[in-house]
PDB file of C-alpha atoms in Angstrom:
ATOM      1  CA  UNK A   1      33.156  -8.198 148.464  1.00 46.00           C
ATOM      2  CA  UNK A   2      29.969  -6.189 148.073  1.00 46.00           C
ATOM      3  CA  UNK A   3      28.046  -6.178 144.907  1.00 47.00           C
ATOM      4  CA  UNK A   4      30.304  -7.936 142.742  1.00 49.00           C
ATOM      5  CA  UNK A   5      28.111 -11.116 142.121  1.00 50.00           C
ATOM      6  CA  UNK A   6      24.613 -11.679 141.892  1.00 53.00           C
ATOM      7  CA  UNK A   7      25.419 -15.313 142.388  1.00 66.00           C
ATOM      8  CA  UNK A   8      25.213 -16.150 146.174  1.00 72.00           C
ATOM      9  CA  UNK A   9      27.975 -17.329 147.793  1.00 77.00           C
ATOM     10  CA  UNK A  10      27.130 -20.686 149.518  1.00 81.00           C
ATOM     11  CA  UNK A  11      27.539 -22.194 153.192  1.00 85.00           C
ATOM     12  CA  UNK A  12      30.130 -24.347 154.030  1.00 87.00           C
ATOM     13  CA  UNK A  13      27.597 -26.610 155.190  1.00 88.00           C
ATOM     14  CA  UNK A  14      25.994 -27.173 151.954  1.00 87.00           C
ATOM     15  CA  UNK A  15      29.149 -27.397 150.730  1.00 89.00           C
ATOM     16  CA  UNK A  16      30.417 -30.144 152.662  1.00 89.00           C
ATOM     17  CA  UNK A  17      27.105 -31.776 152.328  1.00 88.00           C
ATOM     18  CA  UNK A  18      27.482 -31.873 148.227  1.00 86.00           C
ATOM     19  CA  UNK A  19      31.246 -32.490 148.224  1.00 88.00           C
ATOM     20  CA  UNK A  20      30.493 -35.531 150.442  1.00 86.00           C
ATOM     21  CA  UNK A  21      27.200 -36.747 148.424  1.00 86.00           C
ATOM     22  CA  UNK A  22      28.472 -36.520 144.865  1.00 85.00           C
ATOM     23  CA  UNK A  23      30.059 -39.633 145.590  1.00 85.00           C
ATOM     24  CA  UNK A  24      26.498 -41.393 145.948  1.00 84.00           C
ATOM     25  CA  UNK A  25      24.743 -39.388 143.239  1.00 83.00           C
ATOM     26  CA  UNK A  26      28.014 -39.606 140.687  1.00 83.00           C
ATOM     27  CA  UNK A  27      27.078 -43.255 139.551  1.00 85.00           C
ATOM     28  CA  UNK A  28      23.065 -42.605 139.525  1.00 85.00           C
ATOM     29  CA  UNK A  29      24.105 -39.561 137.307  1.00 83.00           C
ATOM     30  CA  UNK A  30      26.281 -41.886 135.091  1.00 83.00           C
ATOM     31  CA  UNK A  31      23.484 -44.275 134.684  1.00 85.00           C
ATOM     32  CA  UNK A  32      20.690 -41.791 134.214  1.00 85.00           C
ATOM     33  CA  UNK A  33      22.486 -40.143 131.598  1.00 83.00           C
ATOM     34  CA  UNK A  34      23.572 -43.857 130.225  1.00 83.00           C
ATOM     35  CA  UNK A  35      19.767 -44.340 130.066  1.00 82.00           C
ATOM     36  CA  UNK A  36      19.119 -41.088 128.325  1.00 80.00           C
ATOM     37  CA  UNK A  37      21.597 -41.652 125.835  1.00 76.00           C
ATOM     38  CA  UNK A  38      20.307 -45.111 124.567  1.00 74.00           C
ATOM     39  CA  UNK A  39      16.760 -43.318 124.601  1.00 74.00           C
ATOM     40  CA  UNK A  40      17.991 -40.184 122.287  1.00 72.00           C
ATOM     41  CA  UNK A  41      19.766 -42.734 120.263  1.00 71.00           C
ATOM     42  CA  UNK A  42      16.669 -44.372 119.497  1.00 63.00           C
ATOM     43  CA  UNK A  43      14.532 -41.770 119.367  1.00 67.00           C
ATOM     44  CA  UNK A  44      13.039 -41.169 115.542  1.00 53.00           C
ATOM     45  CA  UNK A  45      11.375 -37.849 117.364  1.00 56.00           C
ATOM     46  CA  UNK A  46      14.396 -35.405 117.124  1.00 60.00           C
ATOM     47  CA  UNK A  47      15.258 -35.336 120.409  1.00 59.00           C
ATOM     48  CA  UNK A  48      18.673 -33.621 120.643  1.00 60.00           C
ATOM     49  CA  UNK A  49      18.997 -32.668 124.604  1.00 59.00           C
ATOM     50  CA  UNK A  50      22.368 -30.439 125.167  1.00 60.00           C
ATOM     51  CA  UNK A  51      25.767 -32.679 125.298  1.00 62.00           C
ATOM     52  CA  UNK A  52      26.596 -31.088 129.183  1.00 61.00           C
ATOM     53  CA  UNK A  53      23.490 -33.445 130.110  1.00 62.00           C
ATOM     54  CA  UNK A  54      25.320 -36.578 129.624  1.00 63.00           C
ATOM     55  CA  UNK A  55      28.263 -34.850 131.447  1.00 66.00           C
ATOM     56  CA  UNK A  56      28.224 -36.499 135.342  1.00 66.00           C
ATOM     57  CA  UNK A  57      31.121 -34.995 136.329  1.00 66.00           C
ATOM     58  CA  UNK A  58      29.849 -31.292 135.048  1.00 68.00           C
ATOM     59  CA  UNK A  59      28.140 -31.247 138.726  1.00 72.00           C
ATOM     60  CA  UNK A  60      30.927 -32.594 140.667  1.00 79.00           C
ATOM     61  CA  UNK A  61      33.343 -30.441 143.295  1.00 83.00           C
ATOM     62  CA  UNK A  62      36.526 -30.754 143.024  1.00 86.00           C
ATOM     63  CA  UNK A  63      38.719 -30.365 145.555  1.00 87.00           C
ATOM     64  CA  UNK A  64      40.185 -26.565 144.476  1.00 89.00           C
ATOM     65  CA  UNK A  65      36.589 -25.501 143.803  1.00 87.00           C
ATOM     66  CA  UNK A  66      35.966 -26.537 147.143  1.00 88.00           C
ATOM     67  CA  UNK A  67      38.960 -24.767 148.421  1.00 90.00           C
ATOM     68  CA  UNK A  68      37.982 -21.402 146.574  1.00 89.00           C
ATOM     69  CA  UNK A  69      34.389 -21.750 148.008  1.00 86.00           C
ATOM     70  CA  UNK A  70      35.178 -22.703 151.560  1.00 89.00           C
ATOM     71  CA  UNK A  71      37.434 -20.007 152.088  1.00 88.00           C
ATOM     72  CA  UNK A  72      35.242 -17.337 150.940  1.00 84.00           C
ATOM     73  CA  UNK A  73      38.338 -15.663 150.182  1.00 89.00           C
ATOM     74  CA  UNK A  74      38.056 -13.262 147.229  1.00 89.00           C
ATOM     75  CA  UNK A  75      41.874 -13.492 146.493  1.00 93.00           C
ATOM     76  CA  UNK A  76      41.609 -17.349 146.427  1.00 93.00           C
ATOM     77  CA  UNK A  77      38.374 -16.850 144.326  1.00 92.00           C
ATOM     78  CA  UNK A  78      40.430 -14.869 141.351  1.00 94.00           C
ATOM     79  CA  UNK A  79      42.900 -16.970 141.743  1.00 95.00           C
ATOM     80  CA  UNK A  80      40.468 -20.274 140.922  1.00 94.00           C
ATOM     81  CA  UNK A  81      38.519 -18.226 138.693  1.00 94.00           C
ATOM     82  CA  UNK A  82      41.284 -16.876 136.437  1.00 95.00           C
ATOM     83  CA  UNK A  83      42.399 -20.700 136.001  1.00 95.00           C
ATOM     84  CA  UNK A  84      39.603 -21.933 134.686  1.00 94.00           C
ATOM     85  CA  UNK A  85      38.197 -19.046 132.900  1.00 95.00           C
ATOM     86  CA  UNK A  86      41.835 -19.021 130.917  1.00 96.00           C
ATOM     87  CA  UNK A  87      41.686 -22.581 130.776  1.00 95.00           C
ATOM     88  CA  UNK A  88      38.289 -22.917 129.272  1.00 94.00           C
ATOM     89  CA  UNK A  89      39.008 -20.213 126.548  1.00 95.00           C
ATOM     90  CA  UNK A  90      41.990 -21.599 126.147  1.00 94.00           C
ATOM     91  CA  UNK A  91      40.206 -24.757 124.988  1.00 93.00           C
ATOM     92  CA  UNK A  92      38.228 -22.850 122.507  1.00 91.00           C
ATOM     93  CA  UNK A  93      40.994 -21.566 120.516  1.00 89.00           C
ATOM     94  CA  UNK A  94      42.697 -24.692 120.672  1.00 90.00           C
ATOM     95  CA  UNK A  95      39.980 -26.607 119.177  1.00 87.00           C
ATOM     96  CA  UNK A  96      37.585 -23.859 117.482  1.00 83.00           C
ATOM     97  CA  UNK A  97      36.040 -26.949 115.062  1.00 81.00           C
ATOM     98  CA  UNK A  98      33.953 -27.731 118.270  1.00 81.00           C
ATOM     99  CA  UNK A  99      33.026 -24.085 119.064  1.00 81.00           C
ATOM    100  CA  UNK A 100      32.515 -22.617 115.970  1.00 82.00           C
ATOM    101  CA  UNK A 101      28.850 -21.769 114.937  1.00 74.00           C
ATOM    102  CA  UNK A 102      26.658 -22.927 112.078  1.00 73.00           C
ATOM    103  CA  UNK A 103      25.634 -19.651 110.852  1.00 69.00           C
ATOM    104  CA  UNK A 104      23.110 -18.696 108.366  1.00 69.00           C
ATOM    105  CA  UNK A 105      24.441 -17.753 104.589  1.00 73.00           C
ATOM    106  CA  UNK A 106      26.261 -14.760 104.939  1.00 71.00           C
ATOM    107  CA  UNK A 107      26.936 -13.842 108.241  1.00 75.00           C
ATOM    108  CA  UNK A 108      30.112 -14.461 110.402  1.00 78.00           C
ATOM    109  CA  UNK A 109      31.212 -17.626 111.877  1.00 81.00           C
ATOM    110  CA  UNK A 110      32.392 -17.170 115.037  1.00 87.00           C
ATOM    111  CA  UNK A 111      33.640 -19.054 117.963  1.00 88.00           C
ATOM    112  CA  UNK A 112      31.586 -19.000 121.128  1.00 90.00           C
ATOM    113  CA  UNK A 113      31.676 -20.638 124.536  1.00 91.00           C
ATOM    114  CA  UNK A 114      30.270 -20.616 127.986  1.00 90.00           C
ATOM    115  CA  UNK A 115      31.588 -19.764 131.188  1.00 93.00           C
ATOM    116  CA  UNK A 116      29.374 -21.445 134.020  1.00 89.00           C
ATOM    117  CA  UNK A 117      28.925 -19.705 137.219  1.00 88.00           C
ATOM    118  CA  UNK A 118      30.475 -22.241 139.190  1.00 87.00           C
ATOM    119  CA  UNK A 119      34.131 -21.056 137.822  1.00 91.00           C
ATOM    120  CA  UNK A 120      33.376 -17.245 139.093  1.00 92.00           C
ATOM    121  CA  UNK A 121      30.565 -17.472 141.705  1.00 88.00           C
ATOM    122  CA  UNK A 122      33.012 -16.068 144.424  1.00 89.00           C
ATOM    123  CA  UNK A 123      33.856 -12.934 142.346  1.00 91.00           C
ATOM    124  CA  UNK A 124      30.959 -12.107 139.911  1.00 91.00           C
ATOM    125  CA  UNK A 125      30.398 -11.969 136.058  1.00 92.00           C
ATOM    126  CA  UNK A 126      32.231  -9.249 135.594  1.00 94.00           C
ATOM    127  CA  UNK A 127      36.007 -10.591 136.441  1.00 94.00           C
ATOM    128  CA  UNK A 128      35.026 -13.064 134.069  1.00 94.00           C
ATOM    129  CA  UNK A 129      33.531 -10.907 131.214  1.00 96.00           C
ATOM    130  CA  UNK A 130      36.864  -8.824 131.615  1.00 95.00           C
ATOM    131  CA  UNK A 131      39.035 -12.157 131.771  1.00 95.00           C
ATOM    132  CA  UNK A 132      37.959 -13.015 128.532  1.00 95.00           C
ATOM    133  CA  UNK A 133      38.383  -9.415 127.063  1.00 96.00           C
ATOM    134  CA  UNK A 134      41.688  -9.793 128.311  1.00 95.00           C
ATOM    135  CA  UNK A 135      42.289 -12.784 126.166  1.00 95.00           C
ATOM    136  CA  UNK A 136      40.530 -10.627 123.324  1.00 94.00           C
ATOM    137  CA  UNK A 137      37.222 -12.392 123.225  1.00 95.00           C
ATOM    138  CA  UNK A 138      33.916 -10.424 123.661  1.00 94.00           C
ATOM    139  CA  UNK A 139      31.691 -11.344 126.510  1.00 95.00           C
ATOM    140  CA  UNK A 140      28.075 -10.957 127.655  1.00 93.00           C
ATOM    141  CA  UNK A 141      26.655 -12.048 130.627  1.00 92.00           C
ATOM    142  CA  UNK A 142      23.613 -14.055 130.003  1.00 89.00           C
ATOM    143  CA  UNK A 143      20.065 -13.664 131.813  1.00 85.00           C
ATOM    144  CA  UNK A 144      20.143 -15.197 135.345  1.00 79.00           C
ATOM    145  CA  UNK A 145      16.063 -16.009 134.542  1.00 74.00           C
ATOM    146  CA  UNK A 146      15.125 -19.230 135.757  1.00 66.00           C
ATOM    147  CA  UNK A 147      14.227 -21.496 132.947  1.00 62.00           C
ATOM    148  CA  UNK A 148      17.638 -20.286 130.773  1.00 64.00           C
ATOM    149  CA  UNK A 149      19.742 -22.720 129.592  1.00 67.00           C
ATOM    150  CA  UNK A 150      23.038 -20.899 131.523  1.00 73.00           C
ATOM    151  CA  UNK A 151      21.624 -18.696 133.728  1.00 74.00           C
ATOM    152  CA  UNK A 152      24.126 -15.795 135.203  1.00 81.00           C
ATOM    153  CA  UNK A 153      26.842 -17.535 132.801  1.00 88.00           C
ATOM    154  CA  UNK A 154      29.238 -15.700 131.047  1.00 92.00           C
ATOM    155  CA  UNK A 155      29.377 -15.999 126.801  1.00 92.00           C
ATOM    156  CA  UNK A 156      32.327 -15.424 125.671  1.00 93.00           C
ATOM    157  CA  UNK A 157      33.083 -15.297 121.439  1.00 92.00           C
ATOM    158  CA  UNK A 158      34.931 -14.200 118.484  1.00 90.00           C
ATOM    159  CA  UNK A 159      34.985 -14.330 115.049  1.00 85.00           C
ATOM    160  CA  UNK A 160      36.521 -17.850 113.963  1.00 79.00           C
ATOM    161  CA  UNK A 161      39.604 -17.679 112.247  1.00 72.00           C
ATOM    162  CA  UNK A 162      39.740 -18.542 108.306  1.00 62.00           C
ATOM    163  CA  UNK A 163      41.224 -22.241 109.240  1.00 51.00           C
ATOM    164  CA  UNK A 164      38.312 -23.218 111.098  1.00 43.00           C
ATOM    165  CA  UNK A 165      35.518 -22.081 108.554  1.00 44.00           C
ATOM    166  CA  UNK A 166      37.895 -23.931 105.815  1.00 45.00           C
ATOM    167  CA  UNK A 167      37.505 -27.301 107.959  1.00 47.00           C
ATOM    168  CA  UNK A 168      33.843 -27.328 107.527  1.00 47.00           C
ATOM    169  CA  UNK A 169      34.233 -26.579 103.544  1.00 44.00           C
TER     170      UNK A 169
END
């Protein structure tokens, strides 16, 4: 596959490595963000840090992603990638309350949600921009800056049906 990613593909040394330590790191994860959480809750400050922070298992490998990056098969890749992609928009329209935005008065609500790289890394932003057009969302792929909340994700959206504006009413 040439050009189709800007996200490297990774060595299946590292891999192993990660798939083999997230077992150590899983429960200081769970702790940290434990600890976090009781320090947001008490915090008078404002602190609102995003909710994928207290999220351990957000960094963990599961055993089909580390199928689909082990092989460094692009076939496999789709194949992982089209799963979750579908799955995670899938979630979105199932449950828009929890993607739809807060807009300012007068302009659209609309249903938005992220597509990490680590669901498309093997076959670039651009099977999963057209994925989610597919599905009839819009997508954009977001800066791959350092420093970006999501960088080289995917941002897929909508306008939110009538239903899910009413629930917020």
């Amino acid at each position: 596959m040439t050009g189709a990613s800007d996200s490297r593909r990774r060595g299946r040394a590292g891999l192993l490595v990660q798939f083999v330590a997230q077992w150590v790191y899983l429960p200081v994860w769970a702790a940290a963000s434990l600890a976090l959480a009781v320090v947001v809750a008490l915090a008078s400050a404002g602190l609102n840090p995003p909710k994928s922070w207290f999220n351990p298992a957000r960094g963990l490998l599961s055993w089909s992603r580390l199928k689909a990056e082990w092989s460094h098969d692009p076939e496999v890749w789709r194949a992982y990638a089209d799963d979750k992609l579908t799955s995670r928009l899938r979630k979105a329209e199932n449950n828009q309350a929890l993607y739809t935005s807060h807009p300012a008065e007068g302009e659209q609500r609309e249903v938005s949600v992220i597509l990490p790289v680590r669901f498309f890394r093997g076959v670039g932003a651009e099977r999963a921009v057209s994925t989610a057009q597919s599905l009839g969302w819009s997508a954009e792929v977001l800066p791959a800056e350092r420093g970006q909340w999501h960088p080289g994700a995917v941002r897929a959206f909508r306008n939110a049906e009538p239903e899910a504006s009413a629930d917020h009413a």
